[in-house]
């Protein structure tokens, strides 16, 4: 029973960076901008966050630095795709490649540097609950923030006027423009928020989760976050579940090994990716699921003059 | 270090497929930053030019770092008689051959490549340049002017096992493993045998992460092992993540490849460190005085190439004495890591009483010894 609680705890913790990054990308995509640069953005933020954590010893300053770095990278991306109307796919890939190279370059002196470690937050009273105490209430604050963020994004998108405008721009930027909304500025704001959230996720990985900096340490999690937005059909709550599911499958394979269950390690390593493919296939089988929720202008450039 | 980058790329390929983004070629493309050149000693009349090819960055605190320390020590010994160049972060693949040829073109007369995956590139270039001498770490192909060298790293794992066996309270050790190849399986077994030599009740849990280097995944594996009851960890992966995960949970772990004590002052029990300097000094010397000839070198504790260094101050003196005794035994040959009677995890005898395993046996090992839980993933 206790092992199971620990597995749940590990799942929440592994799913958190995915959820935060994917939530940022979801906001981007709801505004009609597809940012394939997530992986590179996270790497730049991871190195920035780690550098600040190493200098200041303050993990929240590090997260802020990660958010700032993520926003800066996506500012470049946003300017390119929103004002210069470059192809979103190609630009995103370029940003991703740039980010992984750039982070490796600036991070050379940080490789292998030790970081003072922070203990996970344990909520008083709740931490002593049977099962749930271990499973849920002894996590890093970021885990709870990610849950709150999910609620916040859902509320924003579906219960506020600003959220409605954002979604309208994702559906039909021309109509929103005709109504007088500053489409480009709002898209840029969405891109910046998205980049900042990817940045927080990257900094969380290098400062709290692992914590160390090495080249390419995000190890594909940016791409998984991108897949998660499709997986969740652009719905915040599904996104959080998807992130936990993905984190859970990864942890499960290690859990089974550590428990001495006979499984082929190579097969188990494939599982998270198989699960992604499977879900993508299932979703694609029902076009309505995607069409209903997919922002209609996703990935398309917008020219206000036309 | 076998197959390191190849497998990494396979995994990346799978990832790209899974996310439907095959075209991005995630980490393949970013070219390594311009290879840094080592500061060379001031030019004197025709110093011997020596080149090194590293698979990782010299600052990885692990495998490549250890090689570079060895290079520096050998340079210090021979002073202005030699001048060295190194190229770091060379991917194992077609690029490697180009780098080797570059080093030849620059006039290097002795060239070291420090990862298994450089083997075929080295063989090819060695054939084309009989006037240059080549040295390849952890490989097995030799020619007239290409020789191989390797460390008996499992001896270090065995010594770590002695400390682990005495330190563990739960009698459960954890091992974060990379790929099920003989090199890694051998280390798992040696670690377990070392622990059993001082504590027969010890068992070892293994988690395979299918990567040489994925710090978040190494962290997760370490956490799962600790959740599963392991309180002393060793890893055959290249980052310091496992050590740091143990530090966070108040458990114990070891450094690997080089001294990692700085990364986890409370968790660090000792580091299985590689001292390549002894070999590089010998090789430089032979190339300088003309006695260089092709051969296969496998050195361990006896030759001071493998050591358990920086054993923590809090490790009791009697445990330290046990380590010293085993070290002395490995040096004078009275202790052998793999010596019969030895049973595998299924209970089958794999070495008869008093038989000491030879290199062929150790090179083909694909089973766990008794006390390791589970089965090697690649075995039938």
XYZ file of C-alpha atoms in Angstrom:
686
model
C 0.000 0.000 0.000
C 2.766 2.364 0.931
C 4.573 1.517 -2.306
C 1.461 2.439 -4.215
C 1.233 5.765 -2.422
C 4.849 6.433 -3.348
C 4.095 5.574 -6.951
C 1.264 8.089 -6.949
C 3.556 10.686 -5.414
C 6.222 10.042 -8.044
C 3.601 10.262 -10.775
C 2.369 13.657 -9.617
C 5.899 14.923 -9.410
C 6.884 13.578 -12.849
C 3.719 14.895 -14.470
C 4.068 18.407 -13.098
C 6.700 19.855 -15.475
C 4.803 18.324 -18.407
C 1.543 19.840 -17.213
C 2.996 23.320 -16.704
C 4.723 23.424 -20.089
C 1.721 21.954 -21.875
C -0.592 24.466 -20.198
C 1.518 27.261 -21.642
C 1.356 25.691 -25.074
C -2.394 25.260 -24.726
C -2.786 29.000 -24.140
C -0.613 29.638 -27.222
C -2.624 27.312 -29.346
C -5.963 28.608 -28.137
C -4.863 31.936 -29.587
C -3.995 30.209 -32.855
C -0.207 30.055 -32.498
C 1.585 26.723 -32.609
C 4.968 26.916 -30.891
C 7.125 23.931 -31.806
C 10.008 25.663 -30.057
C 8.919 24.343 -26.656
C 11.859 21.994 -26.211
C 14.425 24.693 -26.965
C 12.573 27.229 -24.854
C 12.571 24.831 -21.907
C 16.284 24.186 -22.312
C 17.150 27.874 -22.333
C 14.953 28.376 -19.272
C 16.488 25.340 -17.570
C 19.986 26.731 -17.932
C 18.898 30.237 -16.922
C 17.073 28.900 -13.897
C 19.959 26.702 -12.905
C 22.414 29.577 -13.259
C 20.328 31.817 -11.029
C 19.779 29.050 -8.496
C 23.500 28.447 -8.405
C 24.263 32.127 -7.873
C 21.489 32.990 -5.432
C 20.507 29.674 -3.901
C 16.901 30.760 -4.199
C 14.735 28.400 -6.190
C 11.909 30.903 -6.634
C 14.316 33.438 -8.101
C 15.418 30.591 -10.366
C 11.857 29.887 -11.459
C 11.357 33.579 -12.170
C 14.542 33.605 -14.233
C 13.293 30.548 -16.094
C 9.971 32.269 -16.793
C 11.774 35.373 -18.003
C 14.129 33.396 -20.224
C 11.186 31.444 -21.639
C 9.288 34.660 -22.315
C 12.322 36.207 -24.027
C 12.799 33.246 -26.332
C 9.115 33.241 -27.208
C 9.234 36.998 -27.733
C 11.580 36.338 -30.635
C 9.318 33.563 -31.834
C 6.217 35.737 -31.470
C 7.750 38.658 -33.356
C 8.757 36.347 -36.197
C 5.460 34.537 -36.610
C 3.002 37.263 -35.658
C 4.520 40.361 -37.242
C 6.733 38.913 -39.947
C 4.281 36.072 -40.587
C 6.983 33.459 -40.973
C 5.846 29.871 -41.160
C 4.979 28.796 -37.619
C 6.172 25.208 -38.030
C 9.561 26.107 -39.470
C 10.101 28.948 -37.038
C 9.207 26.762 -34.080
C 11.649 24.081 -35.173
C 14.328 26.689 -35.671
C 13.723 28.054 -32.177
C 13.901 24.538 -30.779
C 17.229 23.790 -32.435
C 18.550 27.214 -31.533
C 17.489 26.727 -27.907
C 19.225 23.403 -27.495
C 22.444 24.681 -29.042
C 22.363 28.008 -27.253
C 21.632 26.495 -23.847
C 24.489 24.034 -24.287
C 26.789 26.900 -25.186
C 25.968 29.233 -22.303
C 25.720 26.345 -19.876
C 29.223 24.972 -20.423
C 30.504 26.313 -17.112
C 27.451 25.114 -15.214
C 27.762 21.471 -16.246
C 28.177 19.308 -13.185
C 27.906 22.160 -10.690
C 26.238 21.068 -7.469
C 23.163 22.844 -6.201
C 21.976 23.252 -2.643
C 18.985 20.988 -2.311
C 15.549 21.917 -1.129
C 13.333 19.581 0.816
C 9.816 18.957 -0.484
C 7.050 20.841 1.181
C 5.026 18.709 3.554
C 1.646 20.124 4.396
C 1.051 20.056 8.145
C -1.660 17.669 9.383
C -2.498 16.532 5.860
C 0.906 14.897 5.542
C -0.013 12.386 8.213
C -3.180 11.138 6.525
C -2.967 7.454 5.706
C -2.103 6.846 2.043
C -3.041 10.332 0.862
C -0.426 11.902 3.106
C 2.361 10.080 1.331
C 0.726 10.081 -2.072
C -0.348 13.678 -2.372
C 0.601 15.929 0.498
C 4.379 15.715 0.582
C 5.210 17.380 -2.701
C 7.061 20.380 -3.919
C 4.868 23.476 -3.954
C 5.056 23.487 -7.754
C 2.948 20.337 -7.881
C 0.040 22.136 -6.225
C 0.659 25.278 -8.251
C 0.312 23.210 -11.416
C -3.082 21.984 -10.236
C -4.147 25.527 -9.353
C -2.876 26.687 -12.729
C -5.109 24.158 -14.454
C -8.139 25.473 -12.627
C -7.092 29.035 -13.333
C -6.615 28.451 -17.053
C -9.931 26.634 -17.329
C -11.697 29.473 -15.504
C -9.951 32.067 -17.659
C -10.777 30.365 -20.949
C -14.401 29.538 -20.274
C -15.573 32.013 -17.652
C -13.971 35.332 -18.495
C -14.425 37.826 -21.268
C -10.692 37.924 -21.945
C -10.700 34.156 -22.319
C -13.536 34.385 -24.779
C -11.629 36.954 -26.818
C -8.541 34.744 -26.767
C -10.526 31.777 -28.020
C -12.245 33.925 -30.639
C -8.862 34.973 -31.973
C -7.846 31.334 -32.172
C -11.015 30.491 -34.077
C -11.249 33.458 -36.426
C -8.684 36.234 -36.137
C -10.346 38.095 -39.012
C -13.659 38.380 -37.164
C -11.944 39.396 -33.944
C -10.000 42.000 -35.868
C -13.183 43.322 -37.451
C -14.655 43.677 -33.958
C -11.725 45.872 -33.045
C -9.583 43.530 -30.957
C -5.803 43.948 -31.269
C -5.264 40.437 -32.608
C -1.488 40.635 -32.896
C -0.957 42.036 -29.424
C -3.238 39.471 -27.828
C -1.499 36.683 -29.707
C 1.834 38.026 -28.564
C 0.599 38.105 -24.965
C -0.516 34.484 -25.285
C 2.854 33.520 -26.746
C 4.705 35.289 -23.933
C 2.614 33.626 -21.238
C 3.090 30.285 -22.973
C 6.841 30.806 -23.174
C 7.003 31.849 -19.543
C 5.159 28.695 -18.456
C 7.474 26.517 -20.567
C 10.265 28.412 -18.855
C 8.944 27.634 -15.383
C 8.702 23.965 -16.353
C 12.280 23.981 -17.649
C 13.609 25.677 -14.525
C 11.653 23.252 -12.343
C 13.386 20.363 -14.101
C 16.895 21.695 -13.669
C 16.487 23.278 -10.241
C 14.023 21.127 -8.329
C 13.333 17.890 -10.097
C 16.781 16.647 -11.049
C 18.524 19.126 -9.929
C 21.497 19.662 -12.168
C 22.331 21.182 -15.500
C 23.628 19.236 -18.457
C 23.206 19.758 -22.135
C 19.877 18.472 -23.443
C 18.621 17.551 -19.972
C 15.006 18.327 -20.841
C 15.304 15.127 -22.872
C 12.263 15.453 -25.097
C 9.779 16.656 -22.506
C 8.995 19.735 -24.616
C 7.836 17.525 -27.457
C 5.752 15.468 -25.103
C 4.117 18.646 -23.807
C 3.235 19.561 -27.396
C 1.713 16.160 -27.979
C -0.226 16.513 -24.748
C -2.157 19.527 -26.025
C -3.506 17.439 -28.900
C -4.002 14.503 -26.563
C -6.122 16.730 -24.335
C -7.999 18.208 -27.310
C -7.054 21.650 -25.939
C -8.935 21.166 -22.666
C -7.073 22.168 -19.457
C -8.447 19.439 -17.170
C -7.766 16.690 -19.707
C -4.325 18.138 -20.151
C -3.498 17.756 -16.478
C -4.796 14.192 -16.517
C -2.766 13.473 -19.633
C 0.382 14.805 -17.982
C -0.170 12.571 -14.954
C -0.948 9.620 -17.177
C 2.276 10.137 -19.050
C 4.292 10.685 -15.888
C 2.587 7.638 -14.414
C 3.488 5.310 -17.269
C 7.117 6.412 -17.049
C 7.212 5.880 -13.313
C 5.317 2.605 -13.504
C 8.010 0.935 -15.550
C 10.663 1.882 -13.029
C 8.361 1.012 -10.158
C 7.809 -2.478 -11.533
C 11.532 -2.989 -11.957
C 12.269 -1.759 -8.450
C 9.560 -4.076 -7.106
C 11.250 -6.966 -8.828
C 8.485 -7.588 -11.360
C 9.814 -9.299 -14.453
C 9.439 -6.952 -17.390
C 11.625 -6.211 -20.347
C 13.177 -2.841 -19.590
C 13.397 -1.911 -23.249
C 9.720 -2.614 -23.763
C 8.824 -0.598 -20.710
C 10.893 2.337 -21.940
C 8.793 2.348 -25.064
C 5.531 2.405 -23.134
C 5.110 6.156 -22.692
C 5.652 6.676 -26.400
C 3.391 3.812 -27.333
C 0.727 5.304 -25.101
C 1.099 8.638 -26.865
C 0.782 7.071 -30.292
C -2.180 5.026 -29.169
C -4.039 8.019 -27.783
C -3.271 10.078 -30.876
C -4.640 7.295 -33.033
C -7.761 6.955 -30.896
C -8.403 10.673 -30.986
C -7.872 10.879 -34.724
C -10.439 8.136 -35.244
C -13.136 10.483 -34.078
C -12.722 13.703 -36.062
C -15.384 15.441 -34.052
C -13.248 15.273 -30.920
C -10.524 17.218 -32.601
C -12.599 19.487 -34.780
C -14.816 20.623 -31.947
C -11.956 21.830 -29.836
C -9.093 22.510 -32.177
C -8.653 26.251 -32.692
C -9.630 26.770 -36.314
C -6.825 29.203 -37.133
C -4.109 27.123 -35.436
C -0.815 27.545 -37.252
C -2.193 29.969 -39.836
C -0.729 33.421 -40.302
C -2.924 36.482 -39.880
C -2.629 39.608 -42.030
C -4.694 42.416 -40.520
C -4.625 44.427 -43.760
C -6.444 41.843 -45.845
C 30.570 3.216 -22.975
C 29.369 0.779 -25.555
C 26.971 1.877 -28.224
C 26.350 4.990 -26.252
C 25.349 7.482 -28.838
C 23.887 4.970 -31.212
C 21.329 3.873 -28.670
C 20.673 7.413 -27.641
C 19.832 8.259 -31.216
C 17.591 5.223 -31.476
C 15.711 6.430 -28.446
C 15.474 9.904 -29.879
C 14.169 8.467 -33.116
C 11.459 6.620 -31.227
C 10.594 9.789 -29.398
C 10.338 11.818 -32.557
C 8.086 9.197 -34.088
C 5.906 9.023 -31.048
C 5.322 12.712 -30.990
C 4.664 12.742 -34.704
C 7.476 15.143 -35.280
C 9.977 12.995 -37.065
C 11.095 15.868 -39.196
C 12.449 17.849 -36.313
C 15.387 15.553 -35.646
C 15.483 16.933 -32.175
C 18.953 16.686 -30.838
C 20.711 15.352 -33.880
C 21.357 18.602 -35.554
C 22.873 21.051 -33.127
C 26.538 20.946 -33.987
C 28.897 20.829 -31.084
C 30.400 24.198 -30.352
C 33.782 24.673 -31.926
C 36.110 22.057 -30.525
C 38.284 23.658 -27.937
C 41.994 23.193 -28.251
C 43.993 22.435 -25.179
C 46.511 25.023 -24.196
C 49.707 23.622 -25.598
C 53.052 23.990 -23.929
C 55.369 26.489 -25.634
C 56.743 25.047 -28.874
C 60.170 23.421 -28.545
C 62.007 21.524 -31.238
C 59.470 19.091 -32.649
C 57.405 17.899 -29.707
C 55.358 14.751 -30.321
C 51.863 15.758 -31.356
C 49.137 13.777 -29.657
C 45.389 13.985 -30.263
C 42.408 12.914 -28.142
C 38.809 12.330 -29.210
C 36.233 12.504 -26.440
C 32.609 11.434 -26.636
C 31.339 13.880 -24.010
C 32.186 17.329 -22.698
C 35.302 17.534 -20.506
C 33.134 19.107 -17.838
C 30.792 16.140 -17.458
C 32.283 15.272 -14.055
C 32.345 11.694 -15.271
C 33.781 9.604 -18.066
C 35.283 12.293 -20.296
C 36.404 14.358 -17.341
C 38.374 11.365 -16.066
C 40.087 10.890 -19.432
C 40.975 14.545 -19.622
C 42.477 14.492 -16.147
C 44.605 11.561 -17.297
C 45.708 13.489 -20.361
C 46.692 16.499 -18.249
C 48.698 14.345 -15.852
C 50.578 12.712 -18.709
C 51.279 16.095 -20.281
C 52.599 17.339 -16.966
C 54.945 14.372 -16.805
C 56.466 14.805 -20.262
C 56.364 18.595 -20.355
C 57.514 20.112 -23.624
C 58.313 16.767 -25.226
C 54.658 16.456 -26.167
C 51.849 18.687 -27.274
C 48.250 17.541 -27.083
C 44.995 18.524 -28.735
C 41.557 17.261 -27.860
C 38.203 17.332 -29.571
C 35.261 16.921 -27.203
C 31.650 15.918 -27.738
C 32.345 13.919 -30.865
C 29.257 11.891 -31.762
C 29.821 8.176 -32.290
C 29.049 7.841 -35.959
C 30.195 9.063 -39.343
C 31.498 12.310 -37.835
C 34.003 10.444 -35.746
C 35.989 9.310 -38.760
C 36.219 12.862 -40.047
C 37.547 14.015 -36.678
C 40.146 11.238 -36.620
C 41.273 12.178 -40.139
C 41.435 15.835 -39.137
C 43.713 14.980 -36.258
C 45.943 12.959 -38.591
C 46.029 15.855 -41.051
C 47.083 18.200 -38.274
C 50.182 16.061 -37.810
C 49.276 14.135 -34.684
C 51.386 10.991 -34.441
C 49.529 9.348 -31.561
C 45.741 9.458 -31.395
C 43.453 8.308 -28.591
C 39.720 7.732 -28.957
C 37.900 7.198 -25.697
C 34.581 5.592 -26.499
C 33.541 2.202 -27.806
C 31.603 3.638 -30.741
C 34.729 5.116 -32.307
C 36.041 1.640 -33.039
C 35.313 1.304 -36.749
C 36.410 4.843 -37.525
C 39.709 4.138 -35.790
C 40.212 0.853 -37.653
C 39.572 2.525 -40.994
C 41.852 5.491 -40.483
C 44.555 3.318 -38.916
C 44.716 1.257 -42.112
C 45.192 4.388 -44.221
C 47.889 5.885 -42.023
C 50.447 3.288 -40.970
C 52.806 6.056 -39.855
C 50.407 7.161 -37.095
C 49.741 5.218 -33.884
C 46.180 4.812 -32.666
C 44.784 3.890 -29.266
C 41.166 3.006 -28.586
C 39.562 2.741 -25.165
C 37.150 -0.142 -24.441
C 37.282 -1.562 -27.965
C 38.458 -4.968 -29.103
C 39.828 -4.524 -32.615
C 43.570 -4.154 -33.024
C 45.843 -3.724 -36.038
C 49.558 -3.121 -36.549
C 49.221 0.480 -35.429
C 45.999 0.351 -33.397
C 45.854 -0.967 -29.871
C 43.186 -1.041 -27.189
C 43.056 -0.286 -23.494
C 40.377 -0.785 -20.901
C 39.830 -0.450 -17.172
C 38.671 -3.316 -14.979
C 35.981 -1.093 -13.591
C 34.123 -3.933 -11.904
C 36.905 -4.046 -9.342
C 35.880 -0.553 -8.305
C 32.258 -1.658 -8.114
C 33.363 -4.581 -5.931
C 35.117 -2.242 -3.483
C 32.068 0.024 -3.429
C 30.013 -3.081 -2.688
C 32.040 -3.727 0.468
C 31.201 -0.270 1.817
C 27.581 -0.654 0.683
C 27.196 -4.049 2.351
C 28.403 -2.637 5.646
C 26.407 0.593 5.381
C 23.002 -0.718 4.385
C 20.423 -1.088 7.115
C 17.673 -2.548 4.966
C 20.085 -5.050 3.387
C 18.811 -3.820 0.038
C 21.061 -2.135 -2.474
C 19.889 -0.319 -5.564
C 21.562 -0.126 -8.955
C 20.602 2.330 -11.700
C 21.706 0.617 -14.882
C 21.957 1.883 -18.441
C 21.949 -0.864 -21.071
C 22.062 -4.644 -20.542
C 25.520 -5.208 -22.016
C 28.196 -7.362 -20.352
C 30.116 -4.326 -19.099
C 27.144 -3.112 -17.065
C 25.900 -6.525 -15.933
C 29.447 -7.257 -14.734
C 29.408 -4.120 -12.600
C 26.037 -4.993 -11.070
C 27.342 -8.436 -10.175
C 30.647 -7.153 -8.831
C 28.851 -4.596 -6.652
C 26.618 -7.335 -5.242
C 29.488 -9.763 -4.695
C 31.462 -7.089 -2.878
C 28.534 -6.444 -0.577
C 27.944 -10.154 -0.001
C 31.582 -10.639 0.928
C 30.895 -8.673 4.111
C 27.137 -9.115 4.510
C 25.620 -12.335 3.137
C 22.063 -11.081 3.564
C 22.389 -8.302 1.001
C 20.275 -8.291 -2.131
C 20.355 -5.854 -5.050
C 17.490 -4.314 -6.976
C 18.172 -3.085 -10.494
C 16.329 -0.474 -12.534
C 17.274 -0.090 -16.199
C 16.833 3.378 -17.656
C 17.911 2.622 -21.261
C 20.134 5.666 -21.382
C 23.699 6.604 -20.467
C 22.685 10.079 -19.704
C 19.177 11.303 -18.852
C 19.387 13.021 -15.464
C 15.634 13.328 -14.849
C 15.185 9.639 -15.633
C 18.164 8.642 -13.494
C 16.604 10.640 -10.662
C 13.277 8.876 -11.098
C 14.958 5.476 -11.129
C 16.865 6.310 -7.965
C 13.667 7.407 -6.265
C 11.883 4.232 -7.261
C 14.733 2.150 -5.867
C 14.645 4.049 -2.598
C 10.864 3.698 -2.485
C 11.447 -0.016 -2.966
C 13.583 -0.142 0.153
C 17.097 0.331 -1.178
C 19.223 2.578 1.003
C 22.575 2.444 -0.795
C 22.730 3.123 -4.523
C 25.260 2.741 -7.281
C 24.781 3.748 -10.895
C 26.323 2.809 -14.198
C 25.125 5.999 -15.815
C 27.079 9.164 -16.312
C 25.465 11.970 -14.391
C 25.504 12.865 -10.716
C 21.704 12.647 -10.548
C 21.542 9.405 -8.565
C 23.940 10.699 -5.960
C 21.938 13.879 -5.585
C 18.655 11.995 -5.374
C 20.114 9.961 -2.508
C 21.303 13.121 -0.800
C 17.809 14.533 -0.892
C 16.326 11.452 0.710
C 19.008 10.962 3.332
C 20.241 7.736 1.729
C 23.657 6.793 0.414
C 25.259 6.476 -2.986
C 28.591 6.412 -4.778
C 30.280 8.530 -7.384
C 31.104 6.887 -10.691
C 33.943 7.547 -13.173
C 35.455 10.340 -11.113
C 35.419 11.854 -7.647
C 31.862 13.149 -7.153
C 32.080 13.848 -3.434
C 31.368 17.553 -3.960
C 27.907 16.845 -5.332
C 26.450 15.170 -2.297
C 28.494 15.648 0.864
C 26.106 13.653 3.062
C 25.182 10.822 0.709
C 28.575 10.231 -0.876
C 30.188 7.045 0.462
C 33.042 6.990 -2.021
C 33.684 7.248 -5.738
C 34.646 4.490 -8.154
C 37.183 6.559 -10.004
C 39.183 5.881 -13.112
C 42.773 6.987 -13.186
C 43.695 6.961 -16.865
C 46.895 8.879 -16.143
C 48.829 5.674 -15.478
C 48.038 4.436 -18.942
C 48.488 7.725 -20.771
C 51.890 8.190 -19.135
C 52.939 4.750 -20.280
C 51.609 5.282 -23.810
C 53.190 8.722 -24.223
C 56.502 7.294 -22.981
C 56.422 4.371 -25.386
C 55.580 6.591 -28.318
C 58.440 8.914 -27.401
C 61.112 6.257 -26.982
C 59.909 4.088 -29.849
C 58.918 1.005 -27.844
C 55.224 1.412 -28.751
C 53.731 -1.807 -30.079
C 50.223 -3.066 -30.558
C 48.707 -4.910 -27.583
C 45.629 -5.226 -25.409
C 45.774 -3.539 -22.014
C 43.287 -4.250 -19.244
C 44.211 -2.610 -16.004
C 42.461 -2.482 -12.688
C 43.138 -1.847 -9.031
C 46.519 -3.549 -9.277
C 47.852 -1.044 -11.800
C 46.159 1.829 -9.950
C 43.831 2.546 -12.854
C 40.691 1.782 -10.830
C 40.204 2.943 -7.264
C 37.585 3.624 -4.661
C 38.487 7.177 -3.748
C 37.295 9.699 -1.195
C 35.701 7.136 1.096
C 33.557 9.285 3.389
C 34.867 10.251 6.813
C 31.782 8.845 8.482
C 32.464 5.347 7.183
C 33.732 3.400 10.228
C 37.416 2.527 10.410
C 36.760 -1.235 10.354
C 34.897 -0.870 7.046
C 37.727 1.191 5.639
C 40.098 -1.552 6.771
C 38.000 -4.120 4.882
C 38.244 -2.004 1.746
C 41.977 -1.668 2.164
C 42.313 -5.399 2.667
C 40.336 -6.118 -0.492
C 42.328 -3.504 -2.391
C 45.550 -5.165 -1.281
C 44.080 -8.538 -2.213
C 43.166 -7.365 -5.690
C 46.685 -6.025 -6.059
C 48.507 -9.181 -5.013
C 46.001 -11.478 -6.689
C 44.686 -13.138 -3.514
C 41.237 -11.632 -4.112
C 39.339 -12.156 -7.348
C 35.940 -10.603 -7.927
C 34.561 -13.516 -9.916
C 35.664 -16.726 -8.252
C 33.831 -19.993 -7.799
C 31.695 -21.325 -6.371
C 29.351 -18.828 -7.944
C 25.657 -19.217 -8.662
C 23.431 -17.134 -10.879
C 20.143 -15.679 -9.694
C 18.283 -18.796 -10.825
C 20.533 -20.933 -8.625
C 22.530 -22.495 -11.449
C 26.245 -22.858 -10.851
C 28.191 -20.640 -13.227
C 31.656 -21.049 -11.792
C 32.861 -24.207 -10.086
C 34.612 -24.067 -6.739
C 37.976 -22.280 -6.778
C 37.768 -21.454 -10.473
C 38.729 -17.873 -11.218
C 36.884 -16.370 -14.181
C 38.959 -15.438 -17.225
C 38.435 -12.419 -19.441
C 36.354 -14.357 -21.964
C 33.950 -15.386 -19.192
C 33.706 -11.822 -17.943
C 33.232 -10.501 -21.448
C 30.227 -12.710 -22.099
C 28.455 -12.338 -18.771
C 24.704 -11.996 -19.251
C 23.201 -13.221 -15.990
C 22.864 -11.865 -12.481
C 24.656 -13.546 -9.639
C 22.657 -14.836 -6.717
C 21.339 -11.957 -4.653
C 20.436 -9.708 -7.560
C 16.694 -9.605 -8.064
C 15.180 -10.415 -11.418
C 16.784 -11.312 -14.703
C 19.015 -9.520 -17.175
C 16.598 -8.013 -19.729
C 18.557 -9.216 -22.747
C 18.945 -12.796 -21.581
C 16.711 -15.584 -22.804
